[in-house]
PDB file of C-alpha atoms in Angstrom:
ATOM      1  CA  MET A 574      -0.637  31.462 -11.996  1.00 69.00           C
ATOM      2  CA  THR A 575      -3.106  28.614 -11.449  1.00 80.00           C
ATOM      3  CA  LYS A 576      -1.718  25.506  -9.841  1.00 93.00           C
ATOM      4  CA  LEU A 577      -2.414  22.058 -11.279  1.00 95.00           C
ATOM      5  CA  LEU A 578      -4.700  21.030  -8.401  1.00 97.00           C
ATOM      6  CA  GLN A 579      -6.115  24.437  -7.493  1.00 96.00           C
ATOM      7  CA  ASP A 580      -9.485  24.067  -5.737  1.00 93.00           C
ATOM      8  CA  ARG A 581      -9.243  20.261  -5.694  1.00 98.00           C
ATOM      9  CA  VAL A 582      -9.879  18.473  -2.396  1.00 98.00           C
ATOM     10  CA  ALA A 583      -7.756  15.499  -1.337  1.00 98.00           C
ATOM     11  CA  ILE A 584      -8.071  12.981   1.475  1.00 98.00           C
ATOM     12  CA  ILE A 585      -4.887  11.093   2.284  1.00 98.00           C
ATOM     13  CA  THR A 586      -5.127   8.277   4.828  1.00 98.00           C
ATOM     14  CA  GLY A 587      -2.118   7.518   6.983  1.00 97.00           C
ATOM     15  CA  SER A 588      -0.636  10.901   6.152  1.00 97.00           C
ATOM     16  CA  GLY A 589       0.878  11.849   9.497  1.00 96.00           C
ATOM     17  CA  ARG A 590       4.294  10.538   8.508  1.00 96.00           C
ATOM     18  CA  GLY A 591       6.217   8.681   5.837  1.00 96.00           C
ATOM     19  CA  LEU A 592       4.903   8.304   2.324  1.00 97.00           C
ATOM     20  CA  GLY A 593       1.460   9.643   3.300  1.00 97.00           C
ATOM     21  CA  ARG A 594       3.053  12.854   4.565  1.00 98.00           C
ATOM     22  CA  SER A 595       4.908  13.163   1.253  1.00 98.00           C
ATOM     23  CA  HIS A 596       1.665  12.680  -0.674  1.00 98.00           C
ATOM     24  CA  ALA A 597      -0.065  15.348   1.431  1.00 98.00           C
ATOM     25  CA  LEU A 598       2.714  17.919   1.051  1.00 98.00           C
ATOM     26  CA  GLU A 599       3.053  17.354  -2.693  1.00 98.00           C
ATOM     27  CA  LEU A 600      -0.676  17.596  -3.384  1.00 98.00           C
ATOM     28  CA  ALA A 601      -0.814  20.784  -1.287  1.00 98.00           C
ATOM     29  CA  ARG A 602       2.170  22.204  -3.184  1.00 98.00           C
ATOM     30  CA  HIS A 603       0.111  21.825  -6.342  1.00 98.00           C
ATOM     31  CA  GLY A 604      -2.832  23.663  -4.774  1.00 98.00           C
ATOM     32  CA  ALA A 605      -5.035  20.894  -3.338  1.00 98.00           C
ATOM     33  CA  LYS A 606      -6.875  21.364  -0.068  1.00 98.00           C
ATOM     34  CA  VAL A 607      -5.823  18.419   2.075  1.00 98.00           C
ATOM     35  CA  LEU A 608      -7.501  16.384   4.767  1.00 98.00           C
ATOM     36  CA  VAL A 609      -4.662  14.754   6.701  1.00 98.00           C
ATOM     37  CA  ASN A 610      -5.947  11.487   8.174  1.00 98.00           C
ATOM     38  CA  ASP A 611      -4.017   9.517  10.780  1.00 97.00           C
ATOM     39  CA  ILE A 612      -4.800   7.693  14.021  1.00 93.00           C
ATOM     40  CA  GLY A 613      -4.313  10.180  16.855  1.00 90.00           C
ATOM     41  CA  ALA A 614      -4.353  13.113  14.411  1.00 88.00           C
ATOM     42  CA  CYS A 615      -6.400  15.310  16.718  1.00 86.00           C
ATOM     43  CA  GLN A 616      -4.001  14.994  19.641  1.00 89.00           C
ATOM     44  CA  PRO A 617      -1.928  18.117  20.313  1.00 88.00           C
ATOM     45  CA  GLY A 618       1.535  17.731  18.831  1.00 91.00           C
ATOM     46  CA  SER A 619       0.588  14.740  16.678  1.00 95.00           C
ATOM     47  CA  PRO A 620       2.522  14.077  13.466  1.00 96.00           C
ATOM     48  CA  ALA A 621      -0.671  14.832  11.483  1.00 96.00           C
ATOM     49  CA  GLU A 622      -0.961  18.220  13.181  1.00 96.00           C
ATOM     50  CA  GLY A 623       2.622  18.885  12.083  1.00 97.00           C
ATOM     51  CA  VAL A 624       1.737  18.068   8.462  1.00 98.00           C
ATOM     52  CA  VAL A 625      -1.238  20.441   8.629  1.00 98.00           C
ATOM     53  CA  LYS A 626       1.036  23.204   9.945  1.00 97.00           C
ATOM     54  CA  GLU A 627       3.574  22.550   7.166  1.00 98.00           C
ATOM     55  CA  ILE A 628       0.839  22.842   4.537  1.00 98.00           C
ATOM     56  CA  GLN A 629      -0.535  26.015   6.108  1.00 98.00           C
ATOM     57  CA  ALA A 630       2.982  27.492   6.302  1.00 98.00           C
ATOM     58  CA  MET A 631       3.279  27.130   2.520  1.00 97.00           C
ATOM     59  CA  GLY A 632      -0.054  28.948   2.082  1.00 97.00           C
ATOM     60  CA  GLY A 633      -2.233  25.864   1.674  1.00 98.00           C
ATOM     61  CA  GLU A 634      -5.426  24.694   3.340  1.00 98.00           C
ATOM     62  CA  ALA A 635      -5.500  21.564   5.476  1.00 98.00           C
ATOM     63  CA  PHE A 636      -7.013  20.011   8.547  1.00 96.00           C
ATOM     64  CA  ALA A 637      -6.479  16.767  10.433  1.00 97.00           C
ATOM     65  CA  HIS A 638      -8.930  13.969  11.162  1.00 97.00           C
ATOM     66  CA  ASP A 639      -8.250  10.879  13.258  1.00 96.00           C
ATOM     67  CA  ALA A 640     -10.702   8.407  11.703  1.00 97.00           C
ATOM     68  CA  ASP A 641      -9.763   4.745  12.003  1.00 98.00           C
ATOM     69  CA  VAL A 642     -10.097   3.440   8.421  1.00 98.00           C
ATOM     70  CA  THR A 643     -11.166   0.017   9.719  1.00 98.00           C
ATOM     71  CA  LYS A 644     -14.363   1.601  11.068  1.00 98.00           C
ATOM     72  CA  PRO A 645     -16.806   2.573   8.267  1.00 98.00           C
ATOM     73  CA  GLU A 646     -18.772   4.990  10.470  1.00 98.00           C
ATOM     74  CA  GLN A 647     -15.592   6.943  11.261  1.00 98.00           C
ATOM     75  CA  VAL A 648     -14.678   7.060   7.566  1.00 98.00           C
ATOM     76  CA  GLU A 649     -18.163   8.364   6.729  1.00 98.00           C
ATOM     77  CA  ALA A 650     -17.691  11.121   9.339  1.00 98.00           C
ATOM     78  CA  LEU A 651     -14.291  12.015   7.844  1.00 97.00           C
ATOM     79  CA  VAL A 652     -15.799  12.294   4.336  1.00 98.00           C
ATOM     80  CA  LYS A 653     -18.753  14.318   5.627  1.00 98.00           C
ATOM     81  CA  GLN A 654     -16.434  16.759   7.372  1.00 97.00           C
ATOM     82  CA  ALA A 655     -14.401  17.281   4.184  1.00 98.00           C
ATOM     83  CA  VAL A 656     -17.558  17.845   2.101  1.00 98.00           C
ATOM     84  CA  ASP A 657     -19.052  20.170   4.731  1.00 98.00           C
ATOM     85  CA  LYS A 658     -15.849  22.228   4.780  1.00 98.00           C
ATOM     86  CA  TRP A 659     -14.884  22.251   1.103  1.00 98.00           C
ATOM     87  CA  GLY A 660     -17.976  21.086  -0.793  1.00 98.00           C
ATOM     88  CA  ARG A 661     -16.383  18.192  -2.687  1.00 98.00           C
ATOM     89  CA  ILE A 662     -13.777  15.423  -2.764  1.00 98.00           C
ATOM     90  CA  ASP A 663     -11.612  15.038  -5.841  1.00 98.00           C
ATOM     91  CA  ILE A 664      -8.734  12.816  -4.722  1.00 98.00           C
ATOM     92  CA  LEU A 665      -8.473   9.898  -2.332  1.00 98.00           C
ATOM     93  CA  VAL A 666      -5.084   8.399  -1.551  1.00 98.00           C
ATOM     94  CA  ASN A 667      -5.506   5.098   0.307  1.00 98.00           C
ATOM     95  CA  ASN A 668      -2.188   5.053   2.112  1.00 97.00           C
ATOM     96  CA  ALA A 669      -3.022   3.868   5.665  1.00 97.00           C
ATOM     97  CA  GLY A 670      -1.019   0.823   6.622  1.00 95.00           C
ATOM     98  CA  ILE A 671       0.624  -1.028   9.469  1.00 94.00           C
ATOM     99  CA  LEU A 672       3.217  -3.742   9.929  1.00 93.00           C
ATOM    100  CA  ARG A 673       3.017  -6.814  12.123  1.00 94.00           C
ATOM    101  CA  ASP A 674       6.093  -8.684  10.932  1.00 94.00           C
ATOM    102  CA  LYS A 675       6.665 -12.297  11.954  1.00 94.00           C
ATOM    103  CA  SER A 676       7.360 -15.474  10.098  1.00 95.00           C
ATOM    104  CA  PHE A 677       4.155 -17.148   8.969  1.00 93.00           C
ATOM    105  CA  ALA A 678       4.758 -20.065  11.355  1.00 95.00           C
ATOM    106  CA  LYS A 679       4.905 -17.701  14.349  1.00 96.00           C
ATOM    107  CA  MET A 680       2.252 -15.215  13.250  1.00 94.00           C
ATOM    108  CA  GLY A 681      -1.090 -15.262  15.004  1.00 95.00           C
ATOM    109  CA  LEU A 682      -4.220 -14.923  12.907  1.00 96.00           C
ATOM    110  CA  ASP A 683      -5.142 -11.718  14.746  1.00 96.00           C
ATOM    111  CA  ASP A 684      -1.996 -10.010  13.419  1.00 96.00           C
ATOM    112  CA  PHE A 685      -2.703 -11.328   9.921  1.00 96.00           C
ATOM    113  CA  ARG A 686      -6.301 -10.113  10.069  1.00 98.00           C
ATOM    114  CA  LEU A 687      -5.378  -6.682  11.482  1.00 97.00           C
ATOM    115  CA  VAL A 688      -2.984  -5.943   8.612  1.00 97.00           C
ATOM    116  CA  MET A 689      -5.612  -7.055   6.086  1.00 98.00           C
ATOM    117  CA  ASP A 690      -8.265  -4.924   7.826  1.00 98.00           C
ATOM    118  CA  VAL A 691      -6.172  -1.745   7.781  1.00 98.00           C
ATOM    119  CA  HIS A 692      -4.750  -2.071   4.275  1.00 97.00           C
ATOM    120  CA  VAL A 693      -7.578  -3.747   2.364  1.00 98.00           C
ATOM    121  CA  MET A 694     -10.792  -3.032   4.231  1.00 98.00           C
ATOM    122  CA  GLY A 695      -9.549   0.467   5.088  1.00 98.00           C
ATOM    123  CA  ALA A 696      -9.132   1.157   1.377  1.00 98.00           C
ATOM    124  CA  VAL A 697     -12.534  -0.404   0.666  1.00 98.00           C
ATOM    125  CA  HIS A 698     -14.267   1.720   3.335  1.00 98.00           C
ATOM    126  CA  CYS A 699     -12.649   4.942   2.122  1.00 98.00           C
ATOM    127  CA  THR A 700     -13.246   4.227  -1.558  1.00 98.00           C
ATOM    128  CA  HIS A 701     -16.873   3.284  -0.912  1.00 98.00           C
ATOM    129  CA  ALA A 702     -17.415   6.478   1.112  1.00 98.00           C
ATOM    130  CA  VAL A 703     -16.249   8.770  -1.724  1.00 98.00           C
ATOM    131  CA  TRP A 704     -17.437   6.757  -4.734  1.00 98.00           C
ATOM    132  CA  ASN A 705     -20.903   8.291  -5.212  1.00 98.00           C
ATOM    133  CA  ILE A 706     -19.607  11.789  -4.491  1.00 98.00           C
ATOM    134  CA  MET A 707     -17.022  11.445  -7.251  1.00 98.00           C
ATOM    135  CA  ARG A 708     -19.595   9.901  -9.617  1.00 98.00           C
ATOM    136  CA  ALA A 709     -22.009  12.805  -9.023  1.00 98.00           C
ATOM    137  CA  GLN A 710     -19.178  15.283  -9.753  1.00 97.00           C
ATOM    138  CA  ASN A 711     -18.154  13.346 -12.880  1.00 97.00           C
ATOM    139  CA  TYR A 712     -14.647  13.614 -11.515  1.00 97.00           C
ATOM    140  CA  GLY A 713     -12.430  11.829  -9.034  1.00 98.00           C
ATOM    141  CA  ARG A 714      -9.094  10.113  -8.666  1.00 98.00           C
ATOM    142  CA  ILE A 715      -8.377   7.208  -6.319  1.00 98.00           C
ATOM    143  CA  VAL A 716      -4.811   6.102  -5.646  1.00 98.00           C
ATOM    144  CA  MET A 717      -3.774   2.969  -3.770  1.00 97.00           C
ATOM    145  CA  THR A 718      -0.381   3.014  -2.070  1.00 95.00           C
ATOM    146  CA  SER A 719       1.102  -0.460  -2.299  1.00 92.00           C
ATOM    147  CA  SER A 720       4.413  -2.245  -1.895  1.00 91.00           C
ATOM    148  CA  SER A 721       6.569  -4.563  -3.929  1.00 88.00           C
ATOM    149  CA  SER A 722       6.132  -7.023  -1.037  1.00 88.00           C
ATOM    150  CA  GLY A 723       2.818  -7.876  -2.671  1.00 84.00           C
ATOM    151  CA  LEU A 724       4.514  -8.919  -5.897  1.00 85.00           C
ATOM    152  CA  TYR A 725       7.776 -10.364  -4.669  1.00 87.00           C
ATOM    153  CA  GLY A 726       7.129 -11.244  -1.046  1.00 88.00           C
ATOM    154  CA  ASN A 727       9.389 -10.500   1.888  1.00 88.00           C
ATOM    155  CA  PHE A 728      10.373 -12.707   4.806  1.00 93.00           C
ATOM    156  CA  GLY A 729       8.124 -12.120   7.799  1.00 93.00           C
ATOM    157  CA  GLN A 730       5.544 -10.210   5.787  1.00 94.00           C
ATOM    158  CA  THR A 731       3.011 -12.721   4.504  1.00 95.00           C
ATOM    159  CA  ASN A 732       0.188 -10.589   5.901  1.00 95.00           C
ATOM    160  CA  TYR A 733       1.630  -7.357   4.480  1.00 95.00           C
ATOM    161  CA  GLY A 734       2.364  -8.938   1.100  1.00 95.00           C
ATOM    162  CA  ALA A 735      -1.125 -10.435   0.846  1.00 95.00           C
ATOM    163  CA  ALA A 736      -2.717  -7.090   1.773  1.00 96.00           C
ATOM    164  CA  ASN A 737      -0.683  -5.184  -0.800  1.00 95.00           C
ATOM    165  CA  MET A 738      -1.478  -7.653  -3.555  1.00 95.00           C
ATOM    166  CA  ALA A 739      -5.167  -7.379  -2.637  1.00 95.00           C
ATOM    167  CA  LEU A 740      -4.912  -3.618  -3.242  1.00 95.00           C
ATOM    168  CA  VAL A 741      -3.697  -4.356  -6.766  1.00 92.00           C
ATOM    169  CA  GLY A 742      -6.879  -6.346  -7.312  1.00 92.00           C
ATOM    170  CA  LEU A 743      -9.037  -3.643  -5.782  1.00 92.00           C
TER     171      LEU A 743
END
């Protein structure tokens, strides 16, 4: 029996744990080949390595890559490695994210900027890197993981809320 995503290739950023891990496992369960991206993914015993092993244990294909989504050259290398290995990219899940919670009055601009860089510019870099590949294939799906903090706000999360609302616009 053919699975829904058989022979599709997915990149999921921030997929070493949490929601990203869930995305990776579910896409693999439906037959997708999965590139598990997370900072530190190539370190022995990393959470991303564990996700790869879980996918392989269920008969799927996966490998880990530790690209920092805030660095376009690392994202380009991640995309190239996926294309070199599997010949295409069908799905991108922009899930990478961080928290730097503080009230706005106490938050430094570096913490605000870092959250924006990871969430927003990380999604921009990854989307830009796969865009022409998906266009040439006449197929591709891009998913943005976001939070209700963008719509409703949350104390201590002005940076996180702004970044998540920016993803809605993207």
